[in-house]
């Protein structure tokens, strides 16, 4: 029995992962295929084939059931986290074992040394007690680093090196950077700048909520919606009631919030709009994650040449929780 072909290293779990094999026997055979973790040797899943001489096996659906990304409930410090988005496996049929392959959730070009997984703009903001999560992918072929420089009352420089290949999460905790009002984050490959992020460290408006979600690469995005719709409507409630009735002012129910983004360019709006397709949405209270349900199924975008905003509705995932 031999494996004729294997998926490419760092292929995505969201796409087919096809192994082809041949029994090299004249008579068809029954085969038990074991998908094993290269790190522990544990059998992650099995697939039974009956009466085959040659076969194609897609292991992606099996791996998607057992490789579940996990997000931290609290960000305690700046640095890299493994959120369970990667897996290294080999297939075993009897005494025959395939070569090891590494897969991850993100859809990337495997030959690219480093890929930024976040889709938001490079100009960002957060409060001094908040954090940001930055998703990156490295194929391990080159040294990849994150350089941080702060500006304000305290100025400092800190470097972090990607610990291993695969899909990784970098956590940036603002309070660890000292008393500063700006943070610059450089993502570098062999001293070549790939991406630079700019953070304004400033207090949030009353009623602002910091919302997180998983994008198409199952990498987290976090964005501060600066206003609750109820606060906006409160100032004109009487006017609305005169024109459209009392129901116009009733914009929230217990455990629910209607949030409005800042005025953003079309590229950022398109990124924010993808929240409706996310498999997971949460609130960030400082550096603590709180799961919520997204009630919005569709958002309307303004014309591409203009600034615009979006609205979303969220509800506490657990009854009785405050948002």
PDB file of C-alpha atoms in Angstrom:
ATOM      1  CA  UNK A   1       0.000   0.000   0.000  1.00  0.00           C
ATOM      2  CA  UNK A   2       1.359   3.438  -0.878  1.00  0.00           C
ATOM      3  CA  UNK A   3       0.218   7.048  -0.717  1.00  0.00           C
ATOM      4  CA  UNK A   4       0.394   8.472  -4.241  1.00  0.00           C
ATOM      5  CA  UNK A   5      -0.277  12.133  -3.407  1.00  0.00           C
ATOM      6  CA  UNK A   6      -0.793  14.340  -0.373  1.00  0.00           C
ATOM      7  CA  UNK A   7      -2.175  17.871   0.182  1.00  0.00           C
ATOM      8  CA  UNK A   8       0.309  20.736   0.253  1.00  0.00           C
ATOM      9  CA  UNK A   9       1.685  21.814   3.609  1.00  0.00           C
ATOM     10  CA  UNK A  10      -0.327  24.668   5.170  1.00  0.00           C
ATOM     11  CA  UNK A  11      -3.447  23.995   3.144  1.00  0.00           C
ATOM     12  CA  UNK A  12      -6.660  25.242   4.755  1.00  0.00           C
ATOM     13  CA  UNK A  13      -9.050  23.084   6.747  1.00  0.00           C
ATOM     14  CA  UNK A  14     -11.854  24.961   4.975  1.00  0.00           C
ATOM     15  CA  UNK A  15     -10.895  23.369   1.639  1.00  0.00           C
ATOM     16  CA  UNK A  16     -10.620  19.738   0.476  1.00  0.00           C
ATOM     17  CA  UNK A  17      -7.544  17.898   1.786  1.00  0.00           C
ATOM     18  CA  UNK A  18      -7.207  15.032  -0.664  1.00  0.00           C
ATOM     19  CA  UNK A  19      -4.969  11.996  -0.122  1.00  0.00           C
ATOM     20  CA  UNK A  20      -4.738   9.423  -2.913  1.00  0.00           C
ATOM     21  CA  UNK A  21      -3.604   5.882  -2.225  1.00  0.00           C
ATOM     22  CA  UNK A  22      -3.192   2.520  -3.894  1.00  0.00           C
ATOM     23  CA  UNK A  23      -3.285  -0.942  -2.306  1.00  0.00           C
ATOM     24  CA  UNK A  24      -0.964  -2.392  -4.998  1.00  0.00           C
ATOM     25  CA  UNK A  25      -2.978  -5.598  -4.758  1.00  0.00           C
ATOM     26  CA  UNK A  26      -4.903  -7.367  -7.500  1.00  0.00           C
ATOM     27  CA  UNK A  27      -7.885  -7.987  -5.282  1.00  0.00           C
ATOM     28  CA  UNK A  28      -9.797  -5.046  -3.728  1.00  0.00           C
ATOM     29  CA  UNK A  29      -9.121  -4.522  -0.046  1.00  0.00           C
ATOM     30  CA  UNK A  30     -10.950  -3.156   2.994  1.00  0.00           C
ATOM     31  CA  UNK A  31      -8.887  -0.359   4.561  1.00  0.00           C
ATOM     32  CA  UNK A  32      -9.087   1.423   7.897  1.00  0.00           C
ATOM     33  CA  UNK A  33      -7.501   4.873   7.609  1.00  0.00           C
ATOM     34  CA  UNK A  34      -6.379   6.505  10.849  1.00  0.00           C
ATOM     35  CA  UNK A  35      -5.728  10.249  11.000  1.00  0.00           C
ATOM     36  CA  UNK A  36      -3.104  10.737  13.705  1.00  0.00           C
ATOM     37  CA  UNK A  37      -1.704  13.784  15.470  1.00  0.00           C
ATOM     38  CA  UNK A  38       1.967  14.206  14.608  1.00  0.00           C
ATOM     39  CA  UNK A  39       2.586  15.727  18.049  1.00  0.00           C
ATOM     40  CA  UNK A  40       0.967  13.119  20.288  1.00  0.00           C
ATOM     41  CA  UNK A  41       0.311  10.148  18.025  1.00  0.00           C
ATOM     42  CA  UNK A  42      -3.332  10.238  19.102  1.00  0.00           C
ATOM     43  CA  UNK A  43      -5.870   9.014  16.559  1.00  0.00           C
ATOM     44  CA  UNK A  44      -8.001  12.073  15.776  1.00  0.00           C
ATOM     45  CA  UNK A  45     -10.431  10.383  13.377  1.00  0.00           C
ATOM     46  CA  UNK A  46     -10.854   7.256  11.268  1.00  0.00           C
ATOM     47  CA  UNK A  47     -12.372   6.423   7.902  1.00  0.00           C
ATOM     48  CA  UNK A  48     -13.294   2.942   6.683  1.00  0.00           C
ATOM     49  CA  UNK A  49     -12.980   2.056   2.999  1.00  0.00           C
ATOM     50  CA  UNK A  50     -14.479  -1.115   1.540  1.00  0.00           C
ATOM     51  CA  UNK A  51     -13.286  -3.141  -1.451  1.00  0.00           C
ATOM     52  CA  UNK A  52     -10.886  -0.603  -2.978  1.00  0.00           C
ATOM     53  CA  UNK A  53      -7.728  -0.872  -5.034  1.00  0.00           C
ATOM     54  CA  UNK A  54      -7.240   2.885  -5.373  1.00  0.00           C
ATOM     55  CA  UNK A  55      -8.957   5.663  -3.479  1.00  0.00           C
ATOM     56  CA  UNK A  56      -9.169   9.390  -2.859  1.00  0.00           C
ATOM     57  CA  UNK A  57      -9.810  10.471   0.711  1.00  0.00           C
ATOM     58  CA  UNK A  58     -10.764  14.004   1.795  1.00  0.00           C
ATOM     59  CA  UNK A  59      -9.865  14.336   5.472  1.00  0.00           C
ATOM     60  CA  UNK A  60     -10.939  17.995   5.816  1.00  0.00           C
ATOM     61  CA  UNK A  61     -14.520  17.257   7.025  1.00  0.00           C
ATOM     62  CA  UNK A  62     -13.154  14.867   9.661  1.00  0.00           C
ATOM     63  CA  UNK A  63     -10.563  17.361  10.922  1.00  0.00           C
ATOM     64  CA  UNK A  64     -13.068  20.227  11.043  1.00  0.00           C
ATOM     65  CA  UNK A  65     -15.091  18.249  13.582  1.00  0.00           C
ATOM     66  CA  UNK A  66     -12.187  17.841  16.009  1.00  0.00           C
ATOM     67  CA  UNK A  67     -10.002  20.936  15.438  1.00  0.00           C
ATOM     68  CA  UNK A  68     -12.017  23.706  17.073  1.00  0.00           C
ATOM     69  CA  UNK A  69     -10.455  27.186  17.497  1.00  0.00           C
ATOM     70  CA  UNK A  70     -10.522  28.500  21.060  1.00  0.00           C
ATOM     71  CA  UNK A  71     -10.367  32.147  22.081  1.00  0.00           C
ATOM     72  CA  UNK A  72      -8.993  33.378  25.409  1.00  0.00           C
ATOM     73  CA  UNK A  73     -11.624  34.440  27.932  1.00  0.00           C
ATOM     74  CA  UNK A  74      -9.187  37.042  29.259  1.00  0.00           C
ATOM     75  CA  UNK A  75      -6.036  38.602  27.818  1.00  0.00           C
ATOM     76  CA  UNK A  76      -3.518  38.749  30.640  1.00  0.00           C
ATOM     77  CA  UNK A  77      -0.473  39.969  28.740  1.00  0.00           C
ATOM     78  CA  UNK A  78       1.064  40.947  25.421  1.00  0.00           C
ATOM     79  CA  UNK A  79       2.443  38.080  23.335  1.00  0.00           C
ATOM     80  CA  UNK A  80       1.542  35.155  21.099  1.00  0.00           C
ATOM     81  CA  UNK A  81      -1.231  32.661  21.815  1.00  0.00           C
ATOM     82  CA  UNK A  82      -2.002  29.315  20.201  1.00  0.00           C
ATOM     83  CA  UNK A  83      -5.764  29.253  19.675  1.00  0.00           C
ATOM     84  CA  UNK A  84      -5.996  25.735  18.302  1.00  0.00           C
ATOM     85  CA  UNK A  85      -6.197  26.772  14.640  1.00  0.00           C
ATOM     86  CA  UNK A  86      -3.412  24.421  13.480  1.00  0.00           C
ATOM     87  CA  UNK A  87      -2.939  20.679  13.288  1.00  0.00           C
ATOM     88  CA  UNK A  88      -0.060  18.469  12.111  1.00  0.00           C
ATOM     89  CA  UNK A  89      -1.183  15.012  11.041  1.00  0.00           C
ATOM     90  CA  UNK A  90      -0.165  11.857   9.243  1.00  0.00           C
ATOM     91  CA  UNK A  91      -2.353   9.082   7.876  1.00  0.00           C
ATOM     92  CA  UNK A  92      -1.799   5.476   8.850  1.00  0.00           C
ATOM     93  CA  UNK A  93      -3.095   2.342   7.123  1.00  0.00           C
ATOM     94  CA  UNK A  94      -1.846  -0.777   8.856  1.00  0.00           C
ATOM     95  CA  UNK A  95       1.936  -0.444   8.976  1.00  0.00           C
ATOM     96  CA  UNK A  96       2.065   2.205   6.236  1.00  0.00           C
ATOM     97  CA  UNK A  97       2.331   5.835   7.296  1.00  0.00           C
ATOM     98  CA  UNK A  98       2.154   8.980   5.177  1.00  0.00           C
ATOM     99  CA  UNK A  99       4.419  11.997   5.500  1.00  0.00           C
ATOM    100  CA  UNK A 100       3.355  14.650   8.010  1.00  0.00           C
ATOM    101  CA  UNK A 101       1.387  17.637   6.815  1.00  0.00           C
ATOM    102  CA  UNK A 102       0.488  20.858   8.648  1.00  0.00           C
ATOM    103  CA  UNK A 103      -2.939  22.412   8.131  1.00  0.00           C
ATOM    104  CA  UNK A 104      -4.673  25.497   9.545  1.00  0.00           C
ATOM    105  CA  UNK A 105      -8.048  27.222   9.287  1.00  0.00           C
ATOM    106  CA  UNK A 106      -6.801  30.305   7.422  1.00  0.00           C
ATOM    107  CA  UNK A 107      -6.855  30.330   3.631  1.00  0.00           C
ATOM    108  CA  UNK A 108      -3.403  31.599   2.667  1.00  0.00           C
ATOM    109  CA  UNK A 109      -0.787  31.178  -0.035  1.00  0.00           C
ATOM    110  CA  UNK A 110       1.424  28.505   1.600  1.00  0.00           C
ATOM    111  CA  UNK A 111       4.601  29.773  -0.068  1.00  0.00           C
ATOM    112  CA  UNK A 112       4.237  33.277   1.430  1.00  0.00           C
ATOM    113  CA  UNK A 113       6.459  33.538   4.546  1.00  0.00           C
ATOM    114  CA  UNK A 114       4.020  35.711   6.497  1.00  0.00           C
ATOM    115  CA  UNK A 115       0.384  36.671   5.952  1.00  0.00           C
ATOM    116  CA  UNK A 116      -1.636  39.223   7.905  1.00  0.00           C
ATOM    117  CA  UNK A 117      -5.019  37.639   8.664  1.00  0.00           C
ATOM    118  CA  UNK A 118      -6.828  40.762   9.880  1.00  0.00           C
ATOM    119  CA  UNK A 119      -8.900  42.563   7.240  1.00  0.00           C
ATOM    120  CA  UNK A 120      -9.422  45.894   9.023  1.00  0.00           C
ATOM    121  CA  UNK A 121      -7.682  49.177   8.303  1.00  0.00           C
ATOM    122  CA  UNK A 122      -4.249  49.807   9.777  1.00  0.00           C
ATOM    123  CA  UNK A 123      -5.431  52.880  11.733  1.00  0.00           C
ATOM    124  CA  UNK A 124      -7.096  51.674  14.922  1.00  0.00           C
ATOM    125  CA  UNK A 125      -8.095  52.860  18.381  1.00  0.00           C
ATOM    126  CA  UNK A 126      -8.605  51.373  21.832  1.00  0.00           C
ATOM    127  CA  UNK A 127      -8.798  52.516  25.440  1.00  0.00           C
ATOM    128  CA  UNK A 128      -5.904  52.217  27.886  1.00  0.00           C
ATOM    129  CA  UNK A 129      -7.550  49.235  29.627  1.00  0.00           C
ATOM    130  CA  UNK A 130      -8.318  47.345  26.399  1.00  0.00           C
ATOM    131  CA  UNK A 131      -6.460  45.020  24.049  1.00  0.00           C
ATOM    132  CA  UNK A 132      -6.357  44.065  20.393  1.00  0.00           C
ATOM    133  CA  UNK A 133      -6.011  40.643  18.791  1.00  0.00           C
ATOM    134  CA  UNK A 134      -3.932  40.390  15.613  1.00  0.00           C
ATOM    135  CA  UNK A 135      -4.054  37.209  13.540  1.00  0.00           C
ATOM    136  CA  UNK A 136      -1.002  36.226  11.495  1.00  0.00           C
ATOM    137  CA  UNK A 137       0.204  33.185   9.558  1.00  0.00           C
ATOM    138  CA  UNK A 138       3.808  32.098   9.063  1.00  0.00           C
ATOM    139  CA  UNK A 139       5.045  29.128   7.029  1.00  0.00           C
ATOM    140  CA  UNK A 140       8.244  28.996   9.088  1.00  0.00           C
ATOM    141  CA  UNK A 141      10.590  29.616   6.162  1.00  0.00           C
ATOM    142  CA  UNK A 142      11.826  32.975   7.502  1.00  0.00           C
ATOM    143  CA  UNK A 143      12.190  34.745  10.814  1.00  0.00           C
ATOM    144  CA  UNK A 144       9.087  36.772  11.611  1.00  0.00           C
ATOM    145  CA  UNK A 145       8.938  39.439  14.311  1.00  0.00           C
ATOM    146  CA  UNK A 146       6.619  42.058  15.735  1.00  0.00           C
ATOM    147  CA  UNK A 147       8.196  45.374  16.757  1.00  0.00           C
ATOM    148  CA  UNK A 148       6.215  47.647  19.082  1.00  0.00           C
ATOM    149  CA  UNK A 149       7.009  51.299  19.752  1.00  0.00           C
ATOM    150  CA  UNK A 150       5.010  53.574  22.044  1.00  0.00           C
ATOM    151  CA  UNK A 151       4.729  57.381  22.186  1.00  0.00           C
ATOM    152  CA  UNK A 152       3.543  59.595  25.037  1.00  0.00           C
ATOM    153  CA  UNK A 153       4.657  60.098  28.626  1.00  0.00           C
ATOM    154  CA  UNK A 154       6.375  56.708  28.442  1.00  0.00           C
ATOM    155  CA  UNK A 155       8.183  55.730  25.250  1.00  0.00           C
ATOM    156  CA  UNK A 156       9.464  52.218  24.794  1.00  0.00           C
ATOM    157  CA  UNK A 157      10.345  49.594  22.222  1.00  0.00           C
ATOM    158  CA  UNK A 158       9.543  45.892  22.560  1.00  0.00           C
ATOM    159  CA  UNK A 159      10.145  42.992  20.149  1.00  0.00           C
ATOM    160  CA  UNK A 160       8.319  39.660  19.874  1.00  0.00           C
ATOM    161  CA  UNK A 161       9.284  36.728  17.648  1.00  0.00           C
ATOM    162  CA  UNK A 162       6.743  34.331  16.169  1.00  0.00           C
ATOM    163  CA  UNK A 163       7.310  31.126  18.134  1.00  0.00           C
ATOM    164  CA  UNK A 164       6.423  28.642  15.386  1.00  0.00           C
ATOM    165  CA  UNK A 165       4.872  28.173  11.970  1.00  0.00           C
ATOM    166  CA  UNK A 166       1.136  28.186  11.398  1.00  0.00           C
ATOM    167  CA  UNK A 167      -1.799  30.413  12.297  1.00  0.00           C
ATOM    168  CA  UNK A 168      -1.061  32.449  15.408  1.00  0.00           C
ATOM    169  CA  UNK A 169      -2.766  35.116  17.506  1.00  0.00           C
ATOM    170  CA  UNK A 170      -0.829  38.111  18.805  1.00  0.00           C
ATOM    171  CA  UNK A 171      -2.369  39.880  21.792  1.00  0.00           C
ATOM    172  CA  UNK A 172      -1.566  43.559  22.338  1.00  0.00           C
ATOM    173  CA  UNK A 173      -2.508  44.772  25.840  1.00  0.00           C
ATOM    174  CA  UNK A 174      -2.430  48.573  25.955  1.00  0.00           C
ATOM    175  CA  UNK A 175      -1.824  48.847  29.712  1.00  0.00           C
ATOM    176  CA  UNK A 176       1.390  46.833  29.388  1.00  0.00           C
ATOM    177  CA  UNK A 177       2.803  49.457  27.056  1.00  0.00           C
ATOM    178  CA  UNK A 178       2.947  52.111  29.798  1.00  0.00           C
ATOM    179  CA  UNK A 179       1.449  55.601  29.876  1.00  0.00           C
ATOM    180  CA  UNK A 180       1.217  56.293  26.155  1.00  0.00           C
ATOM    181  CA  UNK A 181      -1.232  57.824  23.703  1.00  0.00           C
ATOM    182  CA  UNK A 182       0.020  56.116  20.536  1.00  0.00           C
ATOM    183  CA  UNK A 183       1.299  52.643  19.692  1.00  0.00           C
ATOM    184  CA  UNK A 184       2.892  51.535  16.427  1.00  0.00           C
ATOM    185  CA  UNK A 185       3.115  47.837  15.580  1.00  0.00           C
ATOM    186  CA  UNK A 186       5.434  46.657  12.803  1.00  0.00           C
ATOM    187  CA  UNK A 187       5.120  43.115  11.423  1.00  0.00           C
ATOM    188  CA  UNK A 188       8.456  42.197   9.900  1.00  0.00           C
ATOM    189  CA  UNK A 189       9.932  39.292   7.908  1.00  0.00           C
ATOM    190  CA  UNK A 190      13.748  39.146   7.834  1.00  0.00           C
ATOM    191  CA  UNK A 191      13.863  42.912   8.563  1.00  0.00           C
ATOM    192  CA  UNK A 192      11.445  43.647   5.687  1.00  0.00           C
ATOM    193  CA  UNK A 193       8.302  45.505   6.778  1.00  0.00           C
ATOM    194  CA  UNK A 194       5.098  43.680   5.822  1.00  0.00           C
ATOM    195  CA  UNK A 195       2.445  45.673   7.693  1.00  0.00           C
ATOM    196  CA  UNK A 196       2.350  48.570  10.138  1.00  0.00           C
ATOM    197  CA  UNK A 197      -0.561  49.219  12.512  1.00  0.00           C
ATOM    198  CA  UNK A 198      -1.224  52.551  14.216  1.00  0.00           C
ATOM    199  CA  UNK A 199      -3.188  52.751  17.479  1.00  0.00           C
ATOM    200  CA  UNK A 200      -4.619  55.834  19.159  1.00  0.00           C
ATOM    201  CA  UNK A 201      -5.000  55.160  22.879  1.00  0.00           C
ATOM    202  CA  UNK A 202      -7.992  57.161  24.058  1.00  0.00           C
ATOM    203  CA  UNK A 203     -11.064  56.870  26.253  1.00  0.00           C
ATOM    204  CA  UNK A 204     -14.270  55.549  24.738  1.00  0.00           C
ATOM    205  CA  UNK A 205     -17.456  57.550  24.407  1.00  0.00           C
ATOM    206  CA  UNK A 206     -20.260  56.824  26.820  1.00  0.00           C
ATOM    207  CA  UNK A 207     -22.190  53.855  25.525  1.00  0.00           C
ATOM    208  CA  UNK A 208     -19.396  52.605  23.240  1.00  0.00           C
ATOM    209  CA  UNK A 209     -18.973  48.841  22.949  1.00  0.00           C
ATOM    210  CA  UNK A 210     -15.957  46.909  21.654  1.00  0.00           C
ATOM    211  CA  UNK A 211     -17.187  44.019  19.513  1.00  0.00           C
ATOM    212  CA  UNK A 212     -15.180  41.028  18.335  1.00  0.00           C
ATOM    213  CA  UNK A 213     -15.889  38.402  15.677  1.00  0.00           C
ATOM    214  CA  UNK A 214     -14.163  35.684  13.664  1.00  0.00           C
ATOM    215  CA  UNK A 215     -13.486  36.574  10.039  1.00  0.00           C
ATOM    216  CA  UNK A 216     -13.353  34.203   7.070  1.00  0.00           C
ATOM    217  CA  UNK A 217      -9.935  32.918   8.168  1.00  0.00           C
ATOM    218  CA  UNK A 218     -11.346  32.161  11.642  1.00  0.00           C
ATOM    219  CA  UNK A 219      -9.036  34.897  12.868  1.00  0.00           C
ATOM    220  CA  UNK A 220     -10.401  37.466  15.345  1.00  0.00           C
ATOM    221  CA  UNK A 221     -11.285  41.055  14.537  1.00  0.00           C
ATOM    222  CA  UNK A 222     -12.094  43.650  17.219  1.00  0.00           C
ATOM    223  CA  UNK A 223     -13.714  47.027  16.567  1.00  0.00           C
ATOM    224  CA  UNK A 224     -15.137  49.707  18.864  1.00  0.00           C
ATOM    225  CA  UNK A 225     -18.675  50.760  17.967  1.00  0.00           C
ATOM    226  CA  UNK A 226     -18.694  54.266  19.465  1.00  0.00           C
ATOM    227  CA  UNK A 227     -22.415  54.714  20.028  1.00  0.00           C
ATOM    228  CA  UNK A 228     -25.528  52.887  21.173  1.00  0.00           C
ATOM    229  CA  UNK A 229     -28.528  53.746  19.054  1.00  0.00           C
ATOM    230  CA  UNK A 230     -30.679  54.300  22.135  1.00  0.00           C
ATOM    231  CA  UNK A 231     -28.411  57.169  23.206  1.00  0.00           C
ATOM    232  CA  UNK A 232     -28.680  58.757  19.789  1.00  0.00           C
ATOM    233  CA  UNK A 233     -32.447  58.442  19.706  1.00  0.00           C
ATOM    234  CA  UNK A 234     -32.903  59.634  23.261  1.00  0.00           C
ATOM    235  CA  UNK A 235     -32.165  63.230  22.220  1.00  0.00           C
ATOM    236  CA  UNK A 236     -34.911  63.192  19.564  1.00  0.00           C
ATOM    237  CA  UNK A 237     -37.373  60.761  21.136  1.00  0.00           C
ATOM    238  CA  UNK A 238     -40.238  63.245  21.339  1.00  0.00           C
ATOM    239  CA  UNK A 239     -39.776  64.294  17.731  1.00  0.00           C
ATOM    240  CA  UNK A 240     -39.792  60.652  16.582  1.00  0.00           C
ATOM    241  CA  UNK A 241     -42.896  59.868  18.591  1.00  0.00           C
ATOM    242  CA  UNK A 242     -44.771  62.769  17.043  1.00  0.00           C
ATOM    243  CA  UNK A 243     -43.886  61.652  13.512  1.00  0.00           C
ATOM    244  CA  UNK A 244     -43.912  57.838  13.732  1.00  0.00           C
ATOM    245  CA  UNK A 245     -45.538  56.914  17.020  1.00  0.00           C
ATOM    246  CA  UNK A 246     -44.338  55.730  20.388  1.00  0.00           C
ATOM    247  CA  UNK A 247     -42.727  52.574  19.001  1.00  0.00           C
ATOM    248  CA  UNK A 248     -40.041  54.592  17.237  1.00  0.00           C
ATOM    249  CA  UNK A 249     -38.274  55.314  20.503  1.00  0.00           C
ATOM    250  CA  UNK A 250     -38.271  51.717  21.685  1.00  0.00           C
ATOM    251  CA  UNK A 251     -34.978  50.656  20.118  1.00  0.00           C
ATOM    252  CA  UNK A 252     -33.719  48.189  22.729  1.00  0.00           C
ATOM    253  CA  UNK A 253     -35.060  45.363  24.823  1.00  0.00           C
ATOM    254  CA  UNK A 254     -33.583  43.934  27.998  1.00  0.00           C
ATOM    255  CA  UNK A 255     -30.311  42.188  27.232  1.00  0.00           C
ATOM    256  CA  UNK A 256     -30.096  43.654  23.726  1.00  0.00           C
ATOM    257  CA  UNK A 257     -28.108  46.528  22.204  1.00  0.00           C
ATOM    258  CA  UNK A 258     -28.252  48.371  18.910  1.00  0.00           C
ATOM    259  CA  UNK A 259     -24.775  49.640  18.002  1.00  0.00           C
ATOM    260  CA  UNK A 260     -23.617  52.149  15.389  1.00  0.00           C
ATOM    261  CA  UNK A 261     -20.136  52.262  13.882  1.00  0.00           C
ATOM    262  CA  UNK A 262     -18.117  55.411  13.332  1.00  0.00           C
ATOM    263  CA  UNK A 263     -18.151  56.971   9.862  1.00  0.00           C
ATOM    264  CA  UNK A 264     -15.724  54.761   7.949  1.00  0.00           C
ATOM    265  CA  UNK A 265     -14.347  54.427   4.401  1.00  0.00           C
ATOM    266  CA  UNK A 266     -15.803  51.735   2.146  1.00  0.00           C
ATOM    267  CA  UNK A 267     -12.976  49.244   2.736  1.00  0.00           C
ATOM    268  CA  UNK A 268     -13.542  49.278   6.490  1.00  0.00           C
ATOM    269  CA  UNK A 269     -17.319  49.143   6.065  1.00  0.00           C
ATOM    270  CA  UNK A 270     -17.010  46.052   3.892  1.00  0.00           C
ATOM    271  CA  UNK A 271     -14.918  44.393   6.590  1.00  0.00           C
ATOM    272  CA  UNK A 272     -17.386  45.322   9.316  1.00  0.00           C
ATOM    273  CA  UNK A 273     -20.301  44.059   7.228  1.00  0.00           C
ATOM    274  CA  UNK A 274     -18.802  40.565   7.188  1.00  0.00           C
ATOM    275  CA  UNK A 275     -19.671  40.264  10.864  1.00  0.00           C
ATOM    276  CA  UNK A 276     -23.091  38.963   9.787  1.00  0.00           C
ATOM    277  CA  UNK A 277     -21.392  35.854   8.354  1.00  0.00           C
ATOM    278  CA  UNK A 278     -19.239  35.185  11.411  1.00  0.00           C
ATOM    279  CA  UNK A 279     -19.490  31.921  13.320  1.00  0.00           C
ATOM    280  CA  UNK A 280     -18.755  33.681  16.619  1.00  0.00           C
ATOM    281  CA  UNK A 281     -19.337  37.187  18.009  1.00  0.00           C
ATOM    282  CA  UNK A 282     -18.434  38.613  21.407  1.00  0.00           C
ATOM    283  CA  UNK A 283     -18.001  41.782  23.440  1.00  0.00           C
ATOM    284  CA  UNK A 284     -14.685  42.858  24.947  1.00  0.00           C
ATOM    285  CA  UNK A 285     -15.034  44.362  28.418  1.00  0.00           C
ATOM    286  CA  UNK A 286     -11.544  45.716  28.861  1.00  0.00           C
ATOM    287  CA  UNK A 287      -9.507  42.564  28.196  1.00  0.00           C
ATOM    288  CA  UNK A 288     -12.276  40.098  29.102  1.00  0.00           C
ATOM    289  CA  UNK A 289     -14.401  38.366  26.460  1.00  0.00           C
ATOM    290  CA  UNK A 290     -18.188  38.058  26.817  1.00  0.00           C
ATOM    291  CA  UNK A 291     -20.087  35.903  24.306  1.00  0.00           C
ATOM    292  CA  UNK A 292     -23.097  37.483  22.592  1.00  0.00           C
ATOM    293  CA  UNK A 293     -25.557  36.564  19.858  1.00  0.00           C
ATOM    294  CA  UNK A 294     -25.707  38.675  16.716  1.00  0.00           C
ATOM    295  CA  UNK A 295     -29.310  39.455  15.783  1.00  0.00           C
ATOM    296  CA  UNK A 296     -28.495  41.320  12.557  1.00  0.00           C
ATOM    297  CA  UNK A 297     -28.776  39.225   9.398  1.00  0.00           C
ATOM    298  CA  UNK A 298     -28.042  41.937   6.857  1.00  0.00           C
ATOM    299  CA  UNK A 299     -26.366  45.347   6.771  1.00  0.00           C
ATOM    300  CA  UNK A 300     -26.773  48.109   4.203  1.00  0.00           C
ATOM    301  CA  UNK A 301     -23.630  49.779   2.832  1.00  0.00           C
ATOM    302  CA  UNK A 302     -23.379  53.335   1.541  1.00  0.00           C
ATOM    303  CA  UNK A 303     -21.928  54.038  -1.950  1.00  0.00           C
ATOM    304  CA  UNK A 304     -18.209  53.225  -2.226  1.00  0.00           C
ATOM    305  CA  UNK A 305     -17.067  56.813  -2.796  1.00  0.00           C
ATOM    306  CA  UNK A 306     -18.543  58.075   0.489  1.00  0.00           C
ATOM    307  CA  UNK A 307     -17.961  57.575   4.178  1.00  0.00           C
ATOM    308  CA  UNK A 308     -20.704  55.609   5.854  1.00  0.00           C
ATOM    309  CA  UNK A 309     -21.667  53.565   8.888  1.00  0.00           C
ATOM    310  CA  UNK A 310     -23.362  50.300   9.765  1.00  0.00           C
ATOM    311  CA  UNK A 311     -25.713  49.226  12.548  1.00  0.00           C
ATOM    312  CA  UNK A 312     -25.778  45.869  14.324  1.00  0.00           C
ATOM    313  CA  UNK A 313     -28.000  44.327  16.989  1.00  0.00           C
ATOM    314  CA  UNK A 314     -26.536  42.059  19.659  1.00  0.00           C
ATOM    315  CA  UNK A 315     -28.021  40.105  22.563  1.00  0.00           C
ATOM    316  CA  UNK A 316     -26.406  38.580  25.630  1.00  0.00           C
ATOM    317  CA  UNK A 317     -25.652  34.892  25.068  1.00  0.00           C
ATOM    318  CA  UNK A 318     -26.684  34.106  28.638  1.00  0.00           C
ATOM    319  CA  UNK A 319     -30.007  35.316  29.996  1.00  0.00           C
ATOM    320  CA  UNK A 320     -29.623  37.975  32.653  1.00  0.00           C
ATOM    321  CA  UNK A 321     -26.185  39.194  31.562  1.00  0.00           C
ATOM    322  CA  UNK A 322     -25.732  42.922  31.054  1.00  0.00           C
ATOM    323  CA  UNK A 323     -24.272  44.335  27.840  1.00  0.00           C
TER     324      UNK A 323
END
